Amino acid sequence: NNTIFDDVFRTMIEKMPYLAVPLINEVFHTSYPENVPIVQLRNEHQQENGEIITDSCLKIAGKLYHIECQSVDDTTMAIRMIEYDFSIAIENAQKQGRKYRMDFPKSCVLYLRSGKNTPDFLEIEMVLSDEKIVHYWVPTMKLETYTRNSIFEKNLLMLLPFYIMRYEKDIHEMSENPEMFQSLLNDYEEIRINLERELSGADKTALYMNLNKLIIKIADYICRNEKTVRKGIGEIMGGRILDLESERLLRTGKEQGLIQGEEKAKLDIAKRMLERSFSLEDIQFSTGLSKKELEKL
């Protein structure tokens, strides 16, 4: 089900578009600051034979950027990209008297899975009606080439939800090999620590929580048949989310002056922990709810 990858990528583009800025800087060698103004353009483009939906189209400093997230190495991707880019260029065409100017977006493809035959760029040779040859090419970005350290060094936080896919082929072996499993947990513990450091401060708490949830969402899918691995990652990444949500819910209850605000917050936290398969003992310790209350829940 490839839509989970599309959903997570588009969620980040739509809800956290500033995460795309470091990615654009990395691919196109630009140097946009983190707070550069971003205009999100429409991703649905009408064609005579139907609707084309692109993953993202952003406008930064007057330039168009188009990013597609691809979970498999599709050999037709070059044709699809030129179709997408042509649609974007037409919709943003500028009329200059009786002449039109079409600016193609700067485009790239992020490959979540890649192999030795995955190209560094996609290319099409276009022969125009006057016999002129135009080379259309799109750079590619491969997840597997980025380590945990390089992701944080380059601030490519948008790659973190998909990081588990680097281990995809070894997930089953990890569930049976304690050393490999512990190495994975250590990796995610470092991710959690680094992410918490990068996104410290009250103004970035929501981003921290949302990224964590997306990390867990993809990990749950990739590890869906390996409960031990799924639970291990969930406990490492989900624990801090619960702490932050606990603080937020308790604060909200107090601010609203609700008599049952604190109790409701504890119940909400307990529900989340149950969804993440935490033990009743851990939930009881974190929330202070009685065993009877938890059994009822």
CSV table of C-alpha atoms in Angstrom, one decimal:
chain,number,residue,atom,x,y,z
A,1,ASN,CA,0.0,0.0,0.0
A,2,ASN,CA,2.1,2.9,-1.3
A,3,THR,CA,-0.5,5.5,-0.3
A,4,ILE,CA,0.9,5.6,3.2
A,5,PHE,CA,4.1,7.0,1.9
A,6,ASP,CA,2.3,9.5,-0.2
A,7,ASP,CA,0.0,10.5,2.7
A,8,VAL,CA,2.9,11.1,5.1
A,9,PHE,CA,4.9,13.1,2.5
A,10,ARG,CA,2.0,15.2,1.5
A,11,THR,CA,1.1,15.8,5.1
A,12,MET,CA,4.5,17.3,5.7
A,13,ILE,CA,4.3,19.4,2.5
A,14,GLU,CA,0.9,20.7,3.4
A,15,LYS,CA,1.2,21.1,7.2
A,16,MET,CA,5.0,21.7,7.5
A,17,PRO,CA,6.2,23.1,4.2
A,18,TYR,CA,9.2,24.7,5.7
A,19,LEU,CA,10.7,21.2,6.1
A,20,ALA,CA,11.0,21.1,2.3
A,21,VAL,CA,13.4,24.1,2.3
A,22,PRO,CA,16.5,22.2,3.4
A,23,LEU,CA,15.6,19.4,0.9
A,24,ILE,CA,15.4,22.0,-1.9
A,25,ASN,CA,18.7,23.5,-0.8
A,26,GLU,CA,20.3,20.0,-0.8
A,27,VAL,CA,19.1,19.1,-4.3
A,28,PHE,CA,19.4,22.4,-6.1
A,29,HIS,CA,22.3,23.9,-4.2
A,30,THR,CA,20.3,26.9,-3.1
A,31,SER,CA,20.7,28.6,0.3
A,32,TYR,CA,17.2,29.6,1.3
A,33,PRO,CA,16.9,30.4,5.0
A,34,GLU,CA,14.5,28.3,7.2
A,35,ASN,CA,12.0,31.1,7.4
A,36,VAL,CA,11.8,32.0,3.7
A,37,PRO,CA,8.3,32.7,2.5
A,38,ILE,CA,6.7,29.8,0.8
A,39,VAL,CA,3.6,29.7,-1.4
A,40,GLN,CA,1.9,26.4,-1.8
A,41,LEU,CA,0.5,25.9,-5.2
A,42,ARG,CA,-2.4,23.7,-6.3
A,43,ASN,CA,-1.5,20.1,-6.8
A,44,GLU,CA,-4.5,19.1,-8.9
A,45,HIS,CA,-4.1,19.7,-12.6
A,46,GLN,CA,-6.9,19.1,-15.1
A,47,GLN,CA,-6.1,17.3,-18.3
A,48,GLU,CA,-8.4,16.3,-21.2
A,49,ASN,CA,-8.1,12.7,-20.3
A,50,GLY,CA,-8.4,13.2,-16.5
A,51,GLU,CA,-6.9,14.8,-13.4
A,52,ILE,CA,-3.2,14.7,-12.6
A,53,ILE,CA,-2.2,15.0,-8.9
A,54,THR,CA,1.3,15.9,-8.0
A,55,ASP,CA,3.0,15.4,-4.6
A,56,SER,CA,4.1,19.0,-4.1
A,57,CYS,CA,4.5,22.3,-5.9
A,58,LEU,CA,6.0,25.2,-4.0
A,59,LYS,CA,6.9,28.8,-5.0
A,60,ILE,CA,10.0,30.2,-3.3
A,61,ALA,CA,11.6,33.5,-4.2
A,62,GLY,CA,9.7,33.6,-7.4
A,63,LYS,CA,10.8,30.1,-8.5
A,64,LEU,CA,8.7,27.0,-8.9
A,65,TYR,CA,9.8,23.8,-7.2
A,66,HIS,CA,8.2,20.4,-7.7
A,67,ILE,CA,9.0,17.4,-5.6
A,68,GLU,CA,7.7,13.8,-6.1
A,69,CYS,CA,8.1,11.1,-3.5
A,70,GLN,CA,8.5,7.7,-5.0
A,71,SER,CA,8.5,4.4,-3.0
A,72,VAL,CA,9.7,2.2,-5.9
A,73,ASP,CA,12.1,2.7,-8.8
A,74,ASP,CA,9.5,3.2,-11.6
A,75,THR,CA,11.1,3.2,-15.0
A,76,THR,CA,8.3,5.4,-16.4
A,77,MET,CA,9.0,8.2,-13.9
A,78,ALA,CA,10.7,10.4,-16.5
A,79,ILE,CA,7.6,10.5,-18.6
A,80,ARG,CA,5.4,11.1,-15.6
A,81,MET,CA,7.6,14.0,-14.4
A,82,ILE,CA,7.6,15.8,-17.7
A,83,GLU,CA,3.8,15.4,-17.8
A,84,TYR,CA,3.5,16.9,-14.3
A,85,ASP,CA,5.9,19.7,-15.0
A,86,PHE,CA,4.2,20.6,-18.3
A,87,SER,CA,0.9,20.9,-16.5
A,88,ILE,CA,2.5,23.1,-13.8
A,89,ALA,CA,4.2,25.2,-16.5
A,90,ILE,CA,0.9,25.7,-18.4
A,91,GLU,CA,-1.0,26.7,-15.2
A,92,ASN,CA,1.6,29.3,-14.4
A,93,ALA,CA,2.2,30.5,-18.0
A,94,GLN,CA,2.6,34.3,-18.4
A,95,LYS,CA,1.1,36.2,-21.3
A,96,GLN,CA,3.5,38.7,-22.9
A,97,GLY,CA,1.4,40.4,-25.6
A,98,ARG,CA,0.6,37.7,-28.2
A,99,LYS,CA,3.4,35.5,-26.8
A,100,TYR,CA,3.3,33.2,-23.8
A,101,ARG,CA,6.2,32.3,-21.5
A,102,MET,CA,6.2,29.0,-19.7
A,103,ASP,CA,8.6,28.4,-16.9
A,104,PHE,CA,9.1,24.8,-16.0
A,105,PRO,CA,9.6,24.1,-12.3
A,106,LYS,CA,12.8,22.9,-10.8
A,107,SER,CA,11.9,19.3,-10.1
A,108,CYS,CA,13.3,16.3,-8.3
A,109,VAL,CA,12.3,12.8,-7.3
A,110,LEU,CA,12.9,11.5,-3.8
A,111,TYR,CA,13.3,7.7,-4.0
A,112,LEU,CA,12.5,6.0,-0.7
A,113,ARG,CA,13.7,2.7,-2.2
A,114,SER,CA,16.4,2.5,-4.8
A,115,GLY,CA,18.8,0.1,-6.3
A,116,LYS,CA,22.0,0.0,-8.3
A,117,ASN,CA,20.1,0.9,-11.5
A,118,THR,CA,18.3,3.9,-10.0
A,119,PRO,CA,19.7,6.9,-11.9
A,120,ASP,CA,21.1,10.1,-10.4
A,121,PHE,CA,18.8,12.0,-12.8
A,122,LEU,CA,15.9,11.2,-15.1
A,123,GLU,CA,16.3,12.4,-18.7
A,124,ILE,CA,14.2,12.8,-21.8
A,125,GLU,CA,15.5,14.0,-25.2
A,126,MET,CA,12.8,16.1,-26.9
A,127,VAL,CA,13.0,16.7,-30.6
A,128,LEU,CA,10.9,19.8,-31.4
A,129,SER,CA,9.1,20.6,-34.7
A,130,ASP,CA,12.0,22.6,-36.0
A,131,GLU,CA,14.4,19.7,-35.3
A,132,LYS,CA,15.9,21.4,-32.3
A,133,ILE,CA,16.8,19.0,-29.5
A,134,VAL,CA,16.0,19.9,-25.9
A,135,HIS,CA,17.3,17.8,-23.0
A,136,TYR,CA,14.9,17.6,-20.1
A,137,TRP,CA,16.4,16.2,-16.9
A,138,VAL,CA,15.3,15.8,-13.3
A,139,PRO,CA,17.8,15.1,-10.4
A,140,THR,CA,16.9,12.3,-8.0
A,141,MET,CA,17.5,12.0,-4.3
A,142,LYS,CA,17.9,8.6,-2.7
A,143,LEU,CA,17.0,8.0,0.9
A,144,GLU,CA,19.6,5.2,1.3
A,145,THR,CA,22.5,7.6,0.8
A,146,TYR,CA,21.6,9.6,3.9
A,147,THR,CA,22.7,8.4,7.3
A,148,ARG,CA,21.3,9.5,10.6
A,149,ASN,CA,24.1,11.9,11.1
A,150,SER,CA,23.9,13.5,7.6
A,151,ILE,CA,20.2,14.0,8.0
A,152,PHE,CA,20.7,16.1,11.1
A,153,GLU,CA,23.8,17.8,9.7
A,154,LYS,CA,21.9,19.0,6.7
A,155,ASN,CA,18.6,19.5,8.6
A,156,LEU,CA,16.8,17.1,6.3
A,157,LEU,CA,14.1,16.3,9.0
A,158,MET,CA,11.6,15.5,6.2
A,159,LEU,CA,13.5,12.2,5.7
A,160,LEU,CA,13.1,11.0,9.3
A,161,PRO,CA,9.6,9.4,8.9
A,162,PHE,CA,11.1,7.2,6.1
A,163,TYR,CA,14.3,6.4,7.9
A,164,ILE,CA,13.1,2.9,9.0
A,165,MET,CA,13.1,1.9,5.3
A,166,ARG,CA,16.9,1.8,5.3
A,167,TYR,CA,16.4,-1.3,7.6
A,168,GLU,CA,13.4,-2.7,5.7
A,169,LYS,CA,15.2,-5.9,4.4
A,170,ASP,CA,16.5,-6.7,7.9
A,171,ILE,CA,13.4,-6.2,10.0
A,172,HIS,CA,12.6,-9.9,10.4
A,173,GLU,CA,16.1,-10.8,11.3
A,174,MET,CA,16.2,-8.0,13.8
A,175,SER,CA,13.2,-9.4,15.6
A,176,GLU,CA,15.2,-12.6,16.2
A,177,ASN,CA,18.7,-11.2,16.7
A,178,PRO,CA,19.0,-9.2,20.0
A,179,GLU,CA,22.2,-7.4,18.9
A,180,MET,CA,20.7,-6.2,15.7
A,181,PHE,CA,17.5,-5.2,17.4
A,182,GLN,CA,19.4,-3.3,20.1
A,183,SER,CA,21.4,-1.5,17.4
A,184,LEU,CA,18.2,-0.4,15.8
A,185,LEU,CA,16.8,0.9,19.1
A,186,ASN,CA,20.1,2.7,19.8
A,187,ASP,CA,19.7,4.4,16.4
A,188,TYR,CA,16.2,5.6,17.2
A,189,GLU,CA,17.2,6.7,20.6
A,190,GLU,CA,19.8,8.9,19.0
A,191,ILE,CA,17.2,10.2,16.5
A,192,ARG,CA,14.9,11.1,19.4
A,193,ILE,CA,17.6,12.9,21.3
A,194,ASN,CA,18.8,14.8,18.2
A,195,LEU,CA,15.3,15.7,17.2
A,196,GLU,CA,14.5,16.9,20.7
A,197,ARG,CA,17.6,19.1,20.7
A,198,GLU,CA,16.9,20.5,17.2
A,199,LEU,CA,13.2,21.3,18.0
A,200,SER,CA,13.6,22.5,21.6
A,201,GLY,CA,11.5,25.4,22.6
A,202,ALA,CA,7.8,25.9,23.1
A,203,ASP,CA,7.3,27.2,19.6
A,204,LYS,CA,8.5,23.9,18.1
A,205,THR,CA,6.8,21.4,20.4
A,206,ALA,CA,4.0,20.8,17.9
A,207,LEU,CA,6.4,20.1,15.1
A,208,TYR,CA,8.3,17.7,17.3
A,209,MET,CA,5.1,15.8,18.2
A,210,ASN,CA,3.9,15.7,14.6
A,211,LEU,CA,7.2,14.5,13.2
A,212,ASN,CA,7.3,11.8,15.9
A,213,LYS,CA,3.8,10.6,15.0
A,214,LEU,CA,4.7,10.3,11.3
A,215,ILE,CA,7.9,8.4,12.2
A,216,ILE,CA,5.8,6.0,14.2
A,217,LYS,CA,3.2,5.7,11.5
A,218,ILE,CA,5.7,4.6,8.8
A,219,ALA,CA,7.6,2.4,11.3
A,220,ASP,CA,4.3,0.7,12.3
A,221,TYR,CA,3.6,0.0,8.6
A,222,ILE,CA,7.1,-1.3,7.7
A,223,CYS,CA,7.3,-3.4,10.9
A,224,ARG,CA,3.6,-4.5,10.8
A,225,ASN,CA,4.6,-8.2,10.9
A,226,GLU,CA,7.2,-7.8,13.6
A,227,LYS,CA,5.4,-6.8,16.8
A,228,THR,CA,8.6,-6.7,18.9
A,229,VAL,CA,10.4,-4.3,16.6
A,230,ARG,CA,7.3,-2.2,16.2
A,231,LYS,CA,6.7,-1.9,19.9
A,232,GLY,CA,10.4,-1.1,20.6
A,233,ILE,CA,10.4,1.9,18.2
A,234,GLY,CA,7.0,3.0,19.4
A,235,GLU,CA,8.1,3.1,23.0
A,236,ILE,CA,11.3,5.1,22.2
A,237,MET,CA,9.6,7.7,19.9
A,238,GLY,CA,6.2,7.7,21.4
A,239,GLY,CA,7.2,8.2,25.1
A,240,ARG,CA,8.2,11.8,24.7
A,241,ILE,CA,5.1,12.5,22.7
A,242,LEU,CA,3.0,11.3,25.6
A,243,ASP,CA,5.0,13.5,28.0
A,244,LEU,CA,4.4,16.5,25.8
A,245,GLU,CA,0.7,15.7,25.3
A,246,SER,CA,0.4,15.2,29.0
A,247,GLU,CA,1.8,18.6,29.7
A,248,ARG,CA,-0.5,20.2,27.0
A,249,LEU,CA,-3.6,18.4,28.1
A,250,LEU,CA,-3.1,19.2,31.8
A,251,ARG,CA,-2.3,22.8,31.0
A,252,THR,CA,-5.4,23.1,28.8
A,253,GLY,CA,-7.6,21.7,31.6
A,254,LYS,CA,-6.2,24.1,34.1
A,255,GLU,CA,-6.4,27.1,31.8
A,256,GLN,CA,-10.1,26.3,31.0
A,257,GLY,CA,-10.8,25.9,34.7
A,258,LEU,CA,-12.3,22.5,34.2
A,259,ILE,CA,-12.9,20.6,37.4
A,260,GLN,CA,-12.3,17.3,35.6
A,261,GLY,CA,-9.7,18.7,33.2
A,262,GLU,CA,-6.8,16.8,34.9
A,263,GLU,CA,-8.7,13.6,35.1
A,264,LYS,CA,-9.7,13.8,31.4
A,265,ALA,CA,-6.1,14.5,30.4
A,266,LYS,CA,-4.9,11.4,32.3
A,267,LEU,CA,-7.6,9.3,30.5
A,268,ASP,CA,-6.6,10.7,27.1
A,269,ILE,CA,-2.9,9.9,27.8
A,270,ALA,CA,-3.9,6.4,29.0
A,271,LYS,CA,-5.8,5.8,25.7
A,272,ARG,CA,-2.8,6.8,23.7
A,273,MET,CA,-0.5,4.5,25.6
A,274,LEU,CA,-2.9,1.6,25.2
A,275,GLU,CA,-2.9,2.2,21.4
A,276,ARG,CA,0.9,2.0,21.6
A,277,SER,CA,0.7,-1.3,23.5
A,278,PHE,CA,2.3,0.0,26.7
A,279,SER,CA,1.9,-2.3,29.7
A,280,LEU,CA,-0.8,-1.5,32.3
A,281,GLU,CA,2.0,-1.0,34.8
A,282,ASP,CA,3.7,1.6,32.7
A,283,ILE,CA,0.4,3.4,32.1
A,284,GLN,CA,-0.5,3.3,35.8
A,285,PHE,CA,2.9,4.7,36.7
A,286,SER,CA,2.7,7.5,34.0
A,287,THR,CA,-0.9,8.6,34.7
A,288,GLY,CA,-1.5,7.8,38.3
A,289,LEU,CA,-4.8,6.1,37.4
A,290,SER,CA,-5.9,3.2,39.5
A,291,LYS,CA,-5.8,-0.4,38.2
A,292,LYS,CA,-9.6,-0.4,38.3
A,293,GLU,CA,-9.8,2.7,36.2
A,294,LEU,CA,-7.5,1.3,33.6
A,295,GLU,CA,-9.4,-2.0,33.4
A,296,LYS,CA,-12.6,0.0,32.8
A,297,LEU,CA,-10.8,2.0,30.1
